[in-house]
CSV table of N, CA, C and O in Angstrom, one decimal:
chain,number,residue,atom,x,y,z
X,90,UNK,N,-3.9,66.6,-132.3
X,90,UNK,CA,-3.0,67.3,-131.1
X,90,UNK,C,-2.9,65.9,-130.5
X,90,UNK,O,-3.6,65.0,-129.7
X,91,UNK,N,-2.1,65.5,-129.7
X,91,UNK,CA,-1.6,64.6,-128.5
X,91,UNK,C,-1.9,64.7,-126.9
X,91,UNK,O,-1.2,66.2,-126.6
X,92,UNK,N,-2.6,63.9,-126.6
X,92,UNK,CA,-3.2,63.8,-125.2
X,92,UNK,C,-1.8,62.9,-124.9
X,92,UNK,O,-0.9,62.0,-125.2
X,93,UNK,N,-1.8,63.1,-123.3
X,93,UNK,CA,-0.6,62.2,-122.6
X,93,UNK,C,-1.0,60.4,-122.7
X,93,UNK,O,-2.1,60.3,-122.4
X,94,UNK,N,0.6,60.0,-123.0
X,94,UNK,CA,0.1,58.5,-123.4
X,94,UNK,C,0.2,58.7,-124.8
X,94,UNK,O,-0.5,57.2,-125.3
X,95,UNK,N,-0.4,59.3,-125.6
X,95,UNK,CA,-0.8,58.9,-127.5
X,95,UNK,C,0.4,59.4,-127.8
X,95,UNK,O,0.2,59.5,-129.4
X,96,UNK,N,1.3,59.3,-128.0
X,96,UNK,CA,3.2,59.9,-128.5
X,96,UNK,C,2.9,58.9,-129.9
X,96,UNK,O,3.6,59.4,-130.2
X,97,UNK,N,2.6,57.3,-128.8
X,97,UNK,CA,3.0,56.9,-130.4
X,97,UNK,C,1.7,56.3,-131.0
X,97,UNK,O,2.7,56.2,-132.4
X,98,UNK,N,0.9,57.1,-131.3
X,98,UNK,CA,-0.4,57.4,-132.4
X,98,UNK,C,0.3,58.4,-133.3
X,98,UNK,O,0.6,59.6,-133.3
X,99,UNK,N,0.7,58.3,-134.3
X,99,UNK,CA,0.7,59.4,-135.6
X,99,UNK,C,-0.2,60.4,-135.7
X,99,UNK,O,-1.5,59.7,-135.4
X,100,UNK,N,0.0,61.4,-135.7
X,100,UNK,CA,-1.3,62.6,-136.4
X,100,UNK,C,-1.7,62.4,-138.5
X,100,UNK,O,-0.8,62.1,-138.7
X,101,UNK,N,-3.2,62.0,-138.4
X,101,UNK,CA,-3.1,62.6,-140.1
X,101,UNK,C,-3.1,64.0,-140.5
X,101,UNK,O,-2.5,64.4,-140.0
X,102,UNK,N,-1.8,62.9,-141.5
X,102,UNK,CA,-1.1,64.5,-142.4
X,102,UNK,C,-2.0,65.7,-143.4
X,102,UNK,O,-2.0,66.8,-143.2
X,103,UNK,N,-3.4,64.9,-143.3
X,103,UNK,CA,-4.2,65.8,-144.4
X,103,UNK,C,-5.2,66.6,-143.1
X,103,UNK,O,-5.5,67.7,-143.3
X,104,UNK,N,-5.6,66.2,-141.8
X,104,UNK,CA,-6.4,66.6,-141.3
X,104,UNK,C,-5.7,67.3,-139.6
X,104,UNK,O,-6.7,68.2,-139.2
X,105,UNK,N,-4.9,66.1,-139.6
X,105,UNK,CA,-4.6,67.1,-137.8
X,105,UNK,C,-4.8,66.1,-137.1
X,105,UNK,O,-4.2,66.3,-135.7
X,106,UNK,N,-5.5,65.4,-137.2
X,106,UNK,CA,-6.3,64.4,-135.8
X,106,UNK,C,-5.7,63.0,-135.4
X,106,UNK,O,-4.9,62.8,-136.7
X,107,UNK,N,-5.5,62.7,-134.6
X,107,UNK,CA,-4.8,61.6,-134.2
X,107,UNK,C,-5.7,60.1,-135.5
X,107,UNK,O,-7.2,59.9,-135.0
X,108,UNK,N,-4.6,59.0,-135.4
X,108,UNK,CA,-4.9,57.8,-136.2
X,108,UNK,C,-5.5,56.8,-135.6
X,108,UNK,O,-4.9,56.4,-134.4
X,109,UNK,N,-6.4,56.4,-135.8
X,109,UNK,CA,-6.0,54.8,-135.0
X,109,UNK,C,-5.5,53.7,-136.4
X,109,UNK,O,-5.5,53.2,-136.9
X,110,UNK,N,-5.8,52.7,-135.2
X,110,UNK,CA,-4.9,51.7,-135.3
X,110,UNK,C,-6.2,50.9,-135.6
X,110,UNK,O,-6.9,51.1,-135.1
X,111,UNK,N,-6.3,50.2,-137.8
X,111,UNK,CA,-7.3,49.2,-137.9
X,111,UNK,C,-7.0,47.9,-138.6
X,111,UNK,O,-5.6,48.2,-138.4
X,112,UNK,N,-7.7,47.8,-138.8
X,112,UNK,CA,-7.4,45.7,-139.2
X,112,UNK,C,-8.4,45.9,-141.0
X,112,UNK,O,-9.3,46.2,-140.9
X,113,UNK,N,-7.7,46.0,-141.8
X,113,UNK,CA,-8.3,45.5,-143.8
X,113,UNK,C,-9.2,44.3,-143.6
X,113,UNK,O,-9.0,43.2,-143.0
X,114,UNK,N,-10.3,45.0,-143.6
X,114,UNK,CA,-11.5,43.3,-143.3
X,114,UNK,C,-10.7,42.2,-144.3
X,114,UNK,O,-10.3,41.4,-143.8
X,115,UNK,N,-10.5,41.6,-145.6
X,115,UNK,CA,-10.3,41.0,-146.1
X,115,UNK,C,-8.1,40.2,-146.0
X,115,UNK,O,-8.4,39.1,-145.5
X,116,UNK,N,-7.8,40.7,-145.7
X,116,UNK,CA,-6.1,40.4,-145.3
X,116,UNK,C,-6.4,40.3,-143.7
X,116,UNK,O,-5.3,39.7,-143.1
X,117,UNK,N,-7.2,41.4,-142.8
X,117,UNK,CA,-6.2,41.3,-142.0
X,117,UNK,C,-5.1,42.0,-141.8
X,117,UNK,O,-4.1,42.4,-140.1
X,118,UNK,N,-4.1,43.0,-143.2
X,118,UNK,CA,-2.9,43.2,-142.6
X,118,UNK,C,-3.1,44.7,-141.8
X,118,UNK,O,-4.7,45.5,-142.0
X,119,UNK,N,-2.4,44.8,-140.4
X,119,UNK,CA,-3.1,46.0,-139.4
X,119,UNK,C,-2.4,47.4,-140.3
X,119,UNK,O,-1.4,47.8,-141.5
X,120,UNK,N,-3.1,48.8,-140.5
X,120,UNK,CA,-2.8,49.8,-140.9
X,120,UNK,C,-3.0,51.0,-139.6
X,120,UNK,O,-4.1,51.0,-139.4
X,121,UNK,N,-2.9,52.8,-140.6
X,121,UNK,CA,-3.4,53.3,-139.5
X,121,UNK,C,-4.4,54.0,-140.2
X,121,UNK,O,-4.6,54.7,-141.9
X,122,UNK,N,-5.6,54.6,-139.5
X,122,UNK,CA,-6.5,55.1,-140.5
X,122,UNK,C,-7.0,55.9,-139.7
X,122,UNK,O,-7.0,56.7,-138.2
X,123,UNK,N,-7.8,57.2,-140.5
X,123,UNK,CA,-7.7,59.0,-139.6
X,123,UNK,C,-9.3,58.8,-139.0
X,123,UNK,O,-10.2,57.8,-139.1
X,124,UNK,N,-9.2,59.6,-138.1
X,124,UNK,CA,-10.3,58.9,-137.3
X,124,UNK,C,-12.2,59.5,-137.1
X,124,UNK,O,-12.2,59.8,-137.5
X,125,UNK,N,-11.0,60.9,-138.6
X,125,UNK,CA,-12.8,61.7,-138.6
X,125,UNK,C,-13.1,60.7,-140.1
X,125,UNK,O,-13.7,61.2,-140.8
X,126,UNK,N,-12.3,59.8,-140.0
X,126,UNK,CA,-13.1,58.4,-141.4
X,126,UNK,C,-14.9,58.8,-141.6
X,126,UNK,O,-15.0,58.6,-139.9
X,127,UNK,N,-15.6,58.7,-142.0
X,127,UNK,CA,-15.2,58.6,-143.2
X,127,UNK,C,-15.2,60.4,-144.4
X,127,UNK,O,-15.0,60.9,-145.6
X,128,UNK,N,-15.5,61.2,-143.2
X,128,UNK,CA,-15.0,62.6,-144.0
X,128,UNK,C,-13.5,63.1,-144.6
X,128,UNK,O,-13.0,63.7,-145.4
X,129,UNK,N,-12.7,62.0,-144.2
X,129,UNK,CA,-11.4,62.0,-144.5
X,129,UNK,C,-11.0,60.9,-144.5
X,129,UNK,O,-10.4,59.4,-143.7
X,130,UNK,N,-9.9,60.3,-146.0
X,130,UNK,CA,-10.3,58.8,-145.9
X,130,UNK,C,-8.4,58.0,-145.9
X,130,UNK,O,-8.0,57.3,-146.2
X,131,UNK,N,-7.8,59.6,-145.3
X,131,UNK,CA,-6.4,59.3,-145.3
X,131,UNK,C,-5.6,58.1,-144.8
X,131,UNK,O,-6.2,57.3,-143.4
X,132,UNK,N,-5.3,57.4,-144.7
X,132,UNK,CA,-4.4,56.3,-144.0
X,132,UNK,C,-2.8,55.6,-144.5
X,132,UNK,O,-2.3,56.5,-145.5
X,133,UNK,N,-2.1,55.1,-143.7
X,133,UNK,CA,-1.2,54.6,-143.7
X,133,UNK,C,-1.0,54.0,-142.9
X,133,UNK,O,-1.2,52.9,-142.4
X,134,UNK,N,0.4,53.3,-143.8
X,134,UNK,CA,1.2,51.8,-143.0
X,134,UNK,C,1.6,51.8,-142.2
X,134,UNK,O,2.1,53.1,-142.0
X,135,UNK,N,1.3,50.2,-141.8
X,135,UNK,CA,2.0,50.7,-140.2
X,135,UNK,C,3.3,49.4,-140.4
X,135,UNK,O,3.1,48.8,-140.7
X,136,UNK,N,4.1,50.0,-139.0
X,136,UNK,CA,5.1,49.2,-139.7
X,136,UNK,C,5.3,48.0,-139.0
X,136,UNK,O,4.0,48.1,-137.8
X,137,UNK,N,5.8,46.6,-139.1
X,137,UNK,CA,5.7,45.8,-138.4
X,137,UNK,C,6.3,45.7,-137.2
X,137,UNK,O,5.2,45.2,-136.4
X,138,UNK,N,7.5,46.0,-136.3
X,138,UNK,CA,7.3,46.8,-135.3
X,138,UNK,C,6.0,46.9,-134.3
X,138,UNK,O,5.8,46.3,-132.8
X,139,UNK,N,5.4,48.0,-134.5
X,139,UNK,CA,3.9,49.2,-134.2
X,139,UNK,C,3.0,47.6,-134.0
X,139,UNK,O,2.3,47.8,-133.5
X,140,UNK,N,3.2,47.2,-135.3
X,140,UNK,CA,1.3,46.3,-135.4
X,140,UNK,C,1.5,44.7,-134.0
X,140,UNK,O,1.1,44.3,-133.3
X,141,UNK,N,3.1,45.0,-134.0
X,141,UNK,CA,3.2,43.4,-133.0
X,141,UNK,C,3.3,44.2,-131.5
X,141,UNK,O,3.6,42.9,-130.6
X,142,UNK,N,3.6,45.1,-131.4
X,142,UNK,CA,3.7,45.9,-130.0
X,142,UNK,C,2.5,46.1,-129.7
X,142,UNK,O,1.2,46.3,-129.8
X,143,UNK,N,1.7,45.4,-128.1
X,143,UNK,CA,0.3,45.7,-127.1
X,143,UNK,C,0.9,47.1,-126.7
X,143,UNK,O,1.5,47.2,-126.1
X,144,UNK,N,-0.4,47.8,-126.9
X,144,UNK,CA,-1.0,49.3,-126.1
X,144,UNK,C,-1.3,48.9,-124.8
X,144,UNK,O,-2.4,47.9,-125.1
X,145,UNK,N,-0.8,49.4,-124.2
X,145,UNK,CA,-1.6,49.7,-122.7
X,145,UNK,C,-2.0,50.8,-122.6
X,145,UNK,O,-0.9,51.6,-122.8
X,146,UNK,N,-2.7,50.9,-122.2
X,146,UNK,CA,-3.7,52.0,-121.7
X,146,UNK,C,-2.8,52.2,-119.9
X,146,UNK,O,-2.7,51.3,-118.9
X,147,UNK,N,-1.8,53.4,-119.5
X,147,UNK,CA,-1.6,53.8,-117.7
X,147,UNK,C,-0.3,54.0,-118.5
X,147,UNK,O,0.9,54.7,-117.7
């Protein structure tokens, strides 16, 4: 479920919760990972534009 200001974060297609911006340990490549990890291991690639855009609160 999206809350105010969280519309830029995608929902997990498997369990429906918001996904978090994460980085791969070895390569540092950015991707979306499910907030329910390790119960849900769903990931999605992050677009280059989303990875370069700084996120601000407010």
